[in-house]
PDB file of N, H, CA, C and O in Angstrom:
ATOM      1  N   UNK A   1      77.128 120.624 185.992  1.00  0.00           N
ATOM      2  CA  UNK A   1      75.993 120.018 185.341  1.00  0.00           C
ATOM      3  C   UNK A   1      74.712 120.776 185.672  1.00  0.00           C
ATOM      4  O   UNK A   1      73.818 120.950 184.844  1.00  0.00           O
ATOM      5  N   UNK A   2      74.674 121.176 186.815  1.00  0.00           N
ATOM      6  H   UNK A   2      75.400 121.035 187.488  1.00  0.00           H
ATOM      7  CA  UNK A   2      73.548 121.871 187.486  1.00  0.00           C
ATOM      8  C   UNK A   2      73.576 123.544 186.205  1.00  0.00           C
ATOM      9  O   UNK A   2      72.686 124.353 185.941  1.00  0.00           O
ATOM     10  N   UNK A   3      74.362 123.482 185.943  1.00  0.00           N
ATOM     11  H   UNK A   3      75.084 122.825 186.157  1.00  0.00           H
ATOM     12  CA  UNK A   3      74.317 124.826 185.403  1.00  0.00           C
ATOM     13  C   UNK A   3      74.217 124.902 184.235  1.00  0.00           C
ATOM     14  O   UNK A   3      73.989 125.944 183.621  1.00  0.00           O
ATOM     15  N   UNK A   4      74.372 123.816 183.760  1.00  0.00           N
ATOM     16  H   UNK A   4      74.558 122.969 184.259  1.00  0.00           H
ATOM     17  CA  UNK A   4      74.388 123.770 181.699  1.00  0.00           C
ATOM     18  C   UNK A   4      73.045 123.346 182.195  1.00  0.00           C
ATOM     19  O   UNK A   4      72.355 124.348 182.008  1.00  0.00           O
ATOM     20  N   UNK A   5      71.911 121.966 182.985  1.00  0.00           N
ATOM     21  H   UNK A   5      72.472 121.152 183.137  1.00  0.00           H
ATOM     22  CA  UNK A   5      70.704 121.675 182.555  1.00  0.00           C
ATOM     23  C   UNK A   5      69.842 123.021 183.148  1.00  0.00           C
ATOM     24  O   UNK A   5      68.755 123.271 182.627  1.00  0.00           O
ATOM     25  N   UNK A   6      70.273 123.744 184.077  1.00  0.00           N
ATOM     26  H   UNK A   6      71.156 123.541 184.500  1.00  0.00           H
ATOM     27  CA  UNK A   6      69.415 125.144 184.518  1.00  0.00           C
ATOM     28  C   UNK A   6      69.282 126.266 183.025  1.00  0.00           C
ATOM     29  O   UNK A   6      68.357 127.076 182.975  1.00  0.00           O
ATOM     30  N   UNK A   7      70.212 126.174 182.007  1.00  0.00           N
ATOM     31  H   UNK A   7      70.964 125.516 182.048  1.00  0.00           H
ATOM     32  CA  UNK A   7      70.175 126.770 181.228  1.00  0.00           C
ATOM     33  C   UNK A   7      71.075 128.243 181.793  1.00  0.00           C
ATOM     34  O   UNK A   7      70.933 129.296 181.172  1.00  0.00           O
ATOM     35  N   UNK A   8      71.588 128.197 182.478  1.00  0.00           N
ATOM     36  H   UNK A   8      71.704 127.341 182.983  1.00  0.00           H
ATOM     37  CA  UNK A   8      72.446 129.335 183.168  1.00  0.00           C
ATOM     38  C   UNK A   8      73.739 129.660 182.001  1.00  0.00           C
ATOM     39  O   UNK A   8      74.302 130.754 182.037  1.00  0.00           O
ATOM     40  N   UNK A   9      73.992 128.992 181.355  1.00  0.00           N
ATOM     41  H   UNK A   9      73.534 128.104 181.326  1.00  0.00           H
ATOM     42  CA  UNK A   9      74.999 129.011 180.444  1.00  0.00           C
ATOM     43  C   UNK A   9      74.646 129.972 178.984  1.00  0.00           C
ATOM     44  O   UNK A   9      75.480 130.288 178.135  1.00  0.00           O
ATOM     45  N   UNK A  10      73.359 130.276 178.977  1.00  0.00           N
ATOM     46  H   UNK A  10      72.681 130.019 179.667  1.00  0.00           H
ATOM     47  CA  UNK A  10      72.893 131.331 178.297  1.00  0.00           C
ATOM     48  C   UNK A  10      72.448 132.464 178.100  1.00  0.00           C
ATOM     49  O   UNK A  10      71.964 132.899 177.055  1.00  0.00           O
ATOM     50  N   UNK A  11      72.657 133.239 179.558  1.00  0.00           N
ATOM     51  H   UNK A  11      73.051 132.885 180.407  1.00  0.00           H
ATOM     52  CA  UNK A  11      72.663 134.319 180.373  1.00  0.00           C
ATOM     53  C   UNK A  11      73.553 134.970 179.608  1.00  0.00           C
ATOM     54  O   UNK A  11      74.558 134.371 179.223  1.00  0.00           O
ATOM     55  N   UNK A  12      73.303 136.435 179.233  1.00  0.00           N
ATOM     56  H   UNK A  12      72.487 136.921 179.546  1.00  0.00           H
ATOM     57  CA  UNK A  12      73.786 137.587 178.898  1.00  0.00           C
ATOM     58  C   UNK A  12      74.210 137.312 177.569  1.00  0.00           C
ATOM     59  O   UNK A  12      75.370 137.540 177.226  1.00  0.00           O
ATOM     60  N   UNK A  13      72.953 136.615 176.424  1.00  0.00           N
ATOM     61  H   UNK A  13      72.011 136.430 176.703  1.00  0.00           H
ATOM     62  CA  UNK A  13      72.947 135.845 175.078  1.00  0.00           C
ATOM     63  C   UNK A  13      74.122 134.708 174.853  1.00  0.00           C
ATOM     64  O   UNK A  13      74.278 134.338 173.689  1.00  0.00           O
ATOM     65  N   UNK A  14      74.985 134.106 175.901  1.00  0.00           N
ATOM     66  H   UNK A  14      74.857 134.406 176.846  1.00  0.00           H
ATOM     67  CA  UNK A  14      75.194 132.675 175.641  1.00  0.00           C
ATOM     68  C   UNK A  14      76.771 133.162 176.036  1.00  0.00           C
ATOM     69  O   UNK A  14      77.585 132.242 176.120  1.00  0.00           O
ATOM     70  N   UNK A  15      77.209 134.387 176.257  1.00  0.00           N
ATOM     71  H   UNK A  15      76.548 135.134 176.189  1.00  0.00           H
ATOM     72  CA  UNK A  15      78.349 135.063 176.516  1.00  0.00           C
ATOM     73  C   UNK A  15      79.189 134.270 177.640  1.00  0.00           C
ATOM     74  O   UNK A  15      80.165 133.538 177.479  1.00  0.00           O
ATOM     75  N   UNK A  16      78.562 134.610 178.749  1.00  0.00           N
ATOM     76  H   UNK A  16      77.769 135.204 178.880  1.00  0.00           H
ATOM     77  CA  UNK A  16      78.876 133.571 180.008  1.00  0.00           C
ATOM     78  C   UNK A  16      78.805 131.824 179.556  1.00  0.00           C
ATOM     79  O   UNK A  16      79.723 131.163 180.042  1.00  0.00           O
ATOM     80  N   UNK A  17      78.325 131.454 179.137  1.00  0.00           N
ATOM     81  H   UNK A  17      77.579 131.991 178.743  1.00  0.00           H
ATOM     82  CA  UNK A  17      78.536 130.011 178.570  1.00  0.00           C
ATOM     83  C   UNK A  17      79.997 129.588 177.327  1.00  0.00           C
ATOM     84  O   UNK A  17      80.657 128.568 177.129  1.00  0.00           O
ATOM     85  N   UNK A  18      79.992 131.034 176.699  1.00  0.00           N
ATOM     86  H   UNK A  18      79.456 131.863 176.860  1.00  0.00           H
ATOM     87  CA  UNK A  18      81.104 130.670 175.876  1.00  0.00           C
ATOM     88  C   UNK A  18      82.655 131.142 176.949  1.00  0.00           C
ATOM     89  O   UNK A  18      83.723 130.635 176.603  1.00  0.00           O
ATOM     90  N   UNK A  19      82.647 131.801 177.804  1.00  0.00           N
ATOM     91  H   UNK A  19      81.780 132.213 178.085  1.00  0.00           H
ATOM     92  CA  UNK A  19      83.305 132.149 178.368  1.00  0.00           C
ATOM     93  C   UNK A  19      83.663 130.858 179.463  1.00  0.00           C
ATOM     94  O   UNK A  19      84.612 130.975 180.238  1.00  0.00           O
ATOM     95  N   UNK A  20      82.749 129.535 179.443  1.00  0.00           N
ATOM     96  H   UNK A  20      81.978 129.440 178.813  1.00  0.00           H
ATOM     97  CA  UNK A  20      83.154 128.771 180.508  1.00  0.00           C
ATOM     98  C   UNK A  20      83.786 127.746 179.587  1.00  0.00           C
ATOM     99  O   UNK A  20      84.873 127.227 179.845  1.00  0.00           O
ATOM    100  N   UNK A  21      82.954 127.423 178.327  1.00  0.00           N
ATOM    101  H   UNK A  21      82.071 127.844 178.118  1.00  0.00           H
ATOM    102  CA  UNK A  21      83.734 126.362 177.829  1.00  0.00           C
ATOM    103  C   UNK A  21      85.108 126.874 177.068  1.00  0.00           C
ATOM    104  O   UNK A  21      85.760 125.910 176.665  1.00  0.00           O
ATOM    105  N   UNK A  22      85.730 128.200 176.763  1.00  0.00           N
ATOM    106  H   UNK A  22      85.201 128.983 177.090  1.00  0.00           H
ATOM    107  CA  UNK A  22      86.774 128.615 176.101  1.00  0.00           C
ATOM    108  C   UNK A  22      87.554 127.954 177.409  1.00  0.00           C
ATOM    109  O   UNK A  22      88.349 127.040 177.192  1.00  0.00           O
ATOM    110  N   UNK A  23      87.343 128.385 178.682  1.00  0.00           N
ATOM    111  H   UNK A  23      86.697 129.127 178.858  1.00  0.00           H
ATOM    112  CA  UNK A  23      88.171 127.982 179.880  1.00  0.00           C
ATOM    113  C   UNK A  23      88.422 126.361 179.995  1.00  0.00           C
ATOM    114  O   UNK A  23      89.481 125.733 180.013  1.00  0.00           O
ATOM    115  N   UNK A  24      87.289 125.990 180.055  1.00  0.00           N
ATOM    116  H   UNK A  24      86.429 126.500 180.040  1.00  0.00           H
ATOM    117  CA  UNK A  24      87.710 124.273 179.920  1.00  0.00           C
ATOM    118  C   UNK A  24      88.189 123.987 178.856  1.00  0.00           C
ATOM    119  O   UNK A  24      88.969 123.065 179.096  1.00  0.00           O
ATOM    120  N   UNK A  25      88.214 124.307 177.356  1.00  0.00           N
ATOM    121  H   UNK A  25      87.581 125.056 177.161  1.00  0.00           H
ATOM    122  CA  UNK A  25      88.931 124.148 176.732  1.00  0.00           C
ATOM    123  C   UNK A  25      90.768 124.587 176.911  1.00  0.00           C
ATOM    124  O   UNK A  25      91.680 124.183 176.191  1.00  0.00           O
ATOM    125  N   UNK A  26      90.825 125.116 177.586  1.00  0.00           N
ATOM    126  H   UNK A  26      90.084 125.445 178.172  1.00  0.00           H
ATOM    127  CA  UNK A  26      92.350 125.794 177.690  1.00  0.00           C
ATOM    128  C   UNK A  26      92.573 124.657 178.709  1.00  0.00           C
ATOM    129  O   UNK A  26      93.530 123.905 178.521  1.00  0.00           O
ATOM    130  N   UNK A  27      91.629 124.440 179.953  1.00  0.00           N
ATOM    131  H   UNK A  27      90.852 125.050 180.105  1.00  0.00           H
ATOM    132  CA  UNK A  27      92.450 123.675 181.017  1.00  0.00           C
ATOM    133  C   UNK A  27      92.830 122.103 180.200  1.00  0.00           C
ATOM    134  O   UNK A  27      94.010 121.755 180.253  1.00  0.00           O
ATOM    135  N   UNK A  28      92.177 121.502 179.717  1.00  0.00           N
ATOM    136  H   UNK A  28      91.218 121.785 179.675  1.00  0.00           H
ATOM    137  CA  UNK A  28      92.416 119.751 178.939  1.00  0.00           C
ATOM    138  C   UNK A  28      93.857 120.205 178.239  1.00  0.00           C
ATOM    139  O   UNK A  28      94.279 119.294 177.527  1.00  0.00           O
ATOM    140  N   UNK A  29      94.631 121.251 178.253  1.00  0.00           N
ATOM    141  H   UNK A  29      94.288 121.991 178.831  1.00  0.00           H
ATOM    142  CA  UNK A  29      95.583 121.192 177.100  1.00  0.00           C
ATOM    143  C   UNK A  29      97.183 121.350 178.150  1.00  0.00           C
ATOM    144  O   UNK A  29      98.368 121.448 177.833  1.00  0.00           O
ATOM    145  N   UNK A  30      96.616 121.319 179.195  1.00  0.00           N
ATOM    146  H   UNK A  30      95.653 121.239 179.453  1.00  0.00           H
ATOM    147  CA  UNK A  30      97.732 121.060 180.344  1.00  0.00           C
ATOM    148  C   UNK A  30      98.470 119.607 180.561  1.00  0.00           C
ATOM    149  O   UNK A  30      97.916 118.514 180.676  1.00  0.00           O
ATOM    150  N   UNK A  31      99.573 119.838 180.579  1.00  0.00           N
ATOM    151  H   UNK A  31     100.023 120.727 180.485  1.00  0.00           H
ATOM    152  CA  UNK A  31     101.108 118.848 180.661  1.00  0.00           C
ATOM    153  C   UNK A  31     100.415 117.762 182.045  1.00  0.00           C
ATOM    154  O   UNK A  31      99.441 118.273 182.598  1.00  0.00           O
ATOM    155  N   UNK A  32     100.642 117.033 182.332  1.00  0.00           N
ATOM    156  H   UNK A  32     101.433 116.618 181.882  1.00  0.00           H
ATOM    157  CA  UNK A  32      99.976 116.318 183.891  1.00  0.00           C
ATOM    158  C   UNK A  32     100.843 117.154 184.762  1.00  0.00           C
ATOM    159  O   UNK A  32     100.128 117.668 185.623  1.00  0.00           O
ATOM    160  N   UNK A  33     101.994 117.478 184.886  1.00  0.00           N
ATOM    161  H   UNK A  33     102.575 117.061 184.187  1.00  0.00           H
ATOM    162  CA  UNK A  33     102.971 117.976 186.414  1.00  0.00           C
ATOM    163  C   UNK A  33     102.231 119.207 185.905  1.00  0.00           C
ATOM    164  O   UNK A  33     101.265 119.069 186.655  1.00  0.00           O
ATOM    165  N   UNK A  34     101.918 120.378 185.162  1.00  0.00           N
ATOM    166  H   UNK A  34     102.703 120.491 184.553  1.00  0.00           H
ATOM    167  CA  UNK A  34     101.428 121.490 184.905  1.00  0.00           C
ATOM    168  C   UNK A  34     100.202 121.622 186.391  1.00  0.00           C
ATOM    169  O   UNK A  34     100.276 122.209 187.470  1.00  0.00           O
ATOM    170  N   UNK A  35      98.911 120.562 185.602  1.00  0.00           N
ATOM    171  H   UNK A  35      98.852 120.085 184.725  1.00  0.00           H
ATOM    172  CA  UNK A  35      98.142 120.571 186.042  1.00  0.00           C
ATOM    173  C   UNK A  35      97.853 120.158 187.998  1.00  0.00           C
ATOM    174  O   UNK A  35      97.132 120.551 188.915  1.00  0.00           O
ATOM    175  N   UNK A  36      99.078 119.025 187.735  1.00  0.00           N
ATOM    176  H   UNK A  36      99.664 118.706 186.990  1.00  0.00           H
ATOM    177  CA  UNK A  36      99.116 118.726 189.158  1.00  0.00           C
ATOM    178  C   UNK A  36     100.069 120.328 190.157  1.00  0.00           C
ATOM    179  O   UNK A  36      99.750 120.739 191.272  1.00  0.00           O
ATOM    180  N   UNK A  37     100.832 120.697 189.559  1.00  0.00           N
ATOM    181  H   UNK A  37     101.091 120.363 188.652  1.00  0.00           H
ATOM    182  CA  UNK A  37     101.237 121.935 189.871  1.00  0.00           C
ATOM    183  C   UNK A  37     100.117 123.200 190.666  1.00  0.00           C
ATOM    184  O   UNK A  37     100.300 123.899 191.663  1.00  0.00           O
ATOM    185  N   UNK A  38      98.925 123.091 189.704  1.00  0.00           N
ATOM    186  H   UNK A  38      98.776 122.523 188.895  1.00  0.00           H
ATOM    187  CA  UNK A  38      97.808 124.645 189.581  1.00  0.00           C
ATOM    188  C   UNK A  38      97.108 123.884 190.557  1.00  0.00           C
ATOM    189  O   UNK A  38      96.607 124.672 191.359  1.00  0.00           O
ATOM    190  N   UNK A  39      96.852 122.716 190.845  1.00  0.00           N
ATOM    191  H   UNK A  39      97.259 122.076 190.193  1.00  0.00           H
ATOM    192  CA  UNK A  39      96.124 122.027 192.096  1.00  0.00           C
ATOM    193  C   UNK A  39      96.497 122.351 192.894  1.00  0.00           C
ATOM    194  O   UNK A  39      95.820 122.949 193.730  1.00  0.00           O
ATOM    195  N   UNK A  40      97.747 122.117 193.023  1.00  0.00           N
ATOM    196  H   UNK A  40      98.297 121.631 192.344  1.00  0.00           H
ATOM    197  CA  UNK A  40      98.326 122.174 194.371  1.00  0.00           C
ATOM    198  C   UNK A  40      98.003 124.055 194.715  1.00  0.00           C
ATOM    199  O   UNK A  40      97.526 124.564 195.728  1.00  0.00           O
ATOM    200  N   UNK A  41      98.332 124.508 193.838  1.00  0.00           N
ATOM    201  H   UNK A  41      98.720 124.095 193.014  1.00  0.00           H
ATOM    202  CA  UNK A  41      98.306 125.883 194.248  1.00  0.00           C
ATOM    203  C   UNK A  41      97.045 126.511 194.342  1.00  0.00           C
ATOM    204  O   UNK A  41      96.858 127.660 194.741  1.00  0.00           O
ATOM    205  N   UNK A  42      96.112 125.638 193.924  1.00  0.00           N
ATOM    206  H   UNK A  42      96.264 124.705 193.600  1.00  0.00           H
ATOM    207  CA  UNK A  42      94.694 126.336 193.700  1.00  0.00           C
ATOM    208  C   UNK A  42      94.223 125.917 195.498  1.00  0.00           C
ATOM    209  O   UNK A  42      93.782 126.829 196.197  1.00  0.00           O
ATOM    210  N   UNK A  43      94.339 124.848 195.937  1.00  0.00           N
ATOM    211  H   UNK A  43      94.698 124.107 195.369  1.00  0.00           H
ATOM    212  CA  UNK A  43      94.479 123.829 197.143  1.00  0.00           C
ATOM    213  C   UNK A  43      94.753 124.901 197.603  1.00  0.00           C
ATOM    214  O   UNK A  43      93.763 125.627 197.512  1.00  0.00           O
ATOM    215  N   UNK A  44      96.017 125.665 198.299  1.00  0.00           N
ATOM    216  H   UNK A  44      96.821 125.076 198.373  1.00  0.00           H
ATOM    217  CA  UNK A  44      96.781 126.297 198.878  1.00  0.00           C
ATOM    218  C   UNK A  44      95.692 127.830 199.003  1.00  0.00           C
ATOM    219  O   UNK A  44      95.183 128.350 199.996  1.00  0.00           O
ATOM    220  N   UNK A  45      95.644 128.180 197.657  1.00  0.00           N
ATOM    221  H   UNK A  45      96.058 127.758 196.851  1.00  0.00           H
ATOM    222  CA  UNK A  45      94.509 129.255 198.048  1.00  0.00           C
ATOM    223  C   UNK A  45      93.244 129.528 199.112  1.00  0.00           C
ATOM    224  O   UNK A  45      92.883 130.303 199.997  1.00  0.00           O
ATOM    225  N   UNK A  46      92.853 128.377 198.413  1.00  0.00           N
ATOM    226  H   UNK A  46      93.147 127.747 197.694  1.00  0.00           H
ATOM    227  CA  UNK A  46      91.234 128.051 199.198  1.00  0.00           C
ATOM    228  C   UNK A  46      91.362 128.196 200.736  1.00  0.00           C
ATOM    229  O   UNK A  46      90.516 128.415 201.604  1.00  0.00           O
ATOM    230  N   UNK A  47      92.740 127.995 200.786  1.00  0.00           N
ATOM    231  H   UNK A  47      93.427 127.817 200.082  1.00  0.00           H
ATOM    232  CA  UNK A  47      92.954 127.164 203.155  1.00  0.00           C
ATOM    233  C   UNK A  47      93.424 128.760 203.385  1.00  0.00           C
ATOM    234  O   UNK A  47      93.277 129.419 204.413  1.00  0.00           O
ATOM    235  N   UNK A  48      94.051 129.193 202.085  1.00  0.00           N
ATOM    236  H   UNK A  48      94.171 128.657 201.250  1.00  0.00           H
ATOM    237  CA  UNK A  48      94.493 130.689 202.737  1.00  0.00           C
ATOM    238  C   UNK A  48      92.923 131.564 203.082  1.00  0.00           C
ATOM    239  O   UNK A  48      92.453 132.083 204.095  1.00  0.00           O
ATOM    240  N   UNK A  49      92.578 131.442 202.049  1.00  0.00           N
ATOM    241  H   UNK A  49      92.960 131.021 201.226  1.00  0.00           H
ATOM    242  CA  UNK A  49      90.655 132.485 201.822  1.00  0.00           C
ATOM    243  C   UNK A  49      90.105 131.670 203.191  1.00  0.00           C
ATOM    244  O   UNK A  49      90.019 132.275 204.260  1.00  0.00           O
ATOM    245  N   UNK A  50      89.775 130.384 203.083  1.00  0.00           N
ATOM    246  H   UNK A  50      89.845 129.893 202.214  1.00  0.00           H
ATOM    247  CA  UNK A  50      88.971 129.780 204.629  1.00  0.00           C
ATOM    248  C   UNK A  50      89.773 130.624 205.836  1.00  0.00           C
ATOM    249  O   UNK A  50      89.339 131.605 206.439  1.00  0.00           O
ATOM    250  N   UNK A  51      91.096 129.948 206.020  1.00  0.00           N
ATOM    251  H   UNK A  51      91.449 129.151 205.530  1.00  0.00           H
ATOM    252  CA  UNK A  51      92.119 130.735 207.285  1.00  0.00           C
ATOM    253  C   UNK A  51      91.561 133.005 207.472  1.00  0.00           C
ATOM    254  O   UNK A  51      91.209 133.629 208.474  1.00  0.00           O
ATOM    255  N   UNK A  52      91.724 133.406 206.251  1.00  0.00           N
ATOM    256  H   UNK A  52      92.009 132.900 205.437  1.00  0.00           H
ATOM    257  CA  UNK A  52      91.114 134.736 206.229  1.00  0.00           C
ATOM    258  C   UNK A  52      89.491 134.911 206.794  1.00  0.00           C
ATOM    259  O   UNK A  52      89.138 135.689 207.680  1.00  0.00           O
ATOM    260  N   UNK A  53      88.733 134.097 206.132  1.00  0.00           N
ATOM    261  H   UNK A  53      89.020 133.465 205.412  1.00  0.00           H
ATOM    262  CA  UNK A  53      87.281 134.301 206.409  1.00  0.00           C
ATOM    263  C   UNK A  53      86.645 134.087 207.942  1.00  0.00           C
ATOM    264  O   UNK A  53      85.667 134.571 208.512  1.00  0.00           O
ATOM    265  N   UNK A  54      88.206 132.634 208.530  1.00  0.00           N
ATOM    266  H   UNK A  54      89.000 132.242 208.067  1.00  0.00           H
ATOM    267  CA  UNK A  54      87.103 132.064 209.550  1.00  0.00           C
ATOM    268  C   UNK A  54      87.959 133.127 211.191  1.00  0.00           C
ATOM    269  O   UNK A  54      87.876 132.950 212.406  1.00  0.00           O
ATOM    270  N   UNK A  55      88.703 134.174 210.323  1.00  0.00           N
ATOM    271  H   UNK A  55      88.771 134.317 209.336  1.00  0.00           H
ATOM    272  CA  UNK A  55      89.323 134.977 211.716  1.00  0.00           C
ATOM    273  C   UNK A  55      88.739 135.892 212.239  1.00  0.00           C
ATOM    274  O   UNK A  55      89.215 136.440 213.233  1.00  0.00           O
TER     275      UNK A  55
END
């Protein structure tokens, strides 16, 4: 929200803004186990990158 009312979504003539909602449009079209699936694995990333950063 911070970033659509900053107007940040129209940076580099609106390119980067169409590039975020094509993405949210693709994610709403996920199965529920799909989505609960990419969580889990997105989850799993983040502790790997923290575990890397905080050594």
């Amino acid at each position: 929200m911070l970033i659509w009312f900053s107007v940040q979504i129209m940076a580099a003539k609106g390119q980067w803004g169409l590039v975020i909602l094509n993405t949210a449009q693709h994610k709403i079209h996920h199965q529920w186990f799909e989505a609960f699936c990419l969580g889990i694995f997105c989850n799993i990333m983040v502790c790997i990158a923290v575990d890397v950063l905080c050594r």
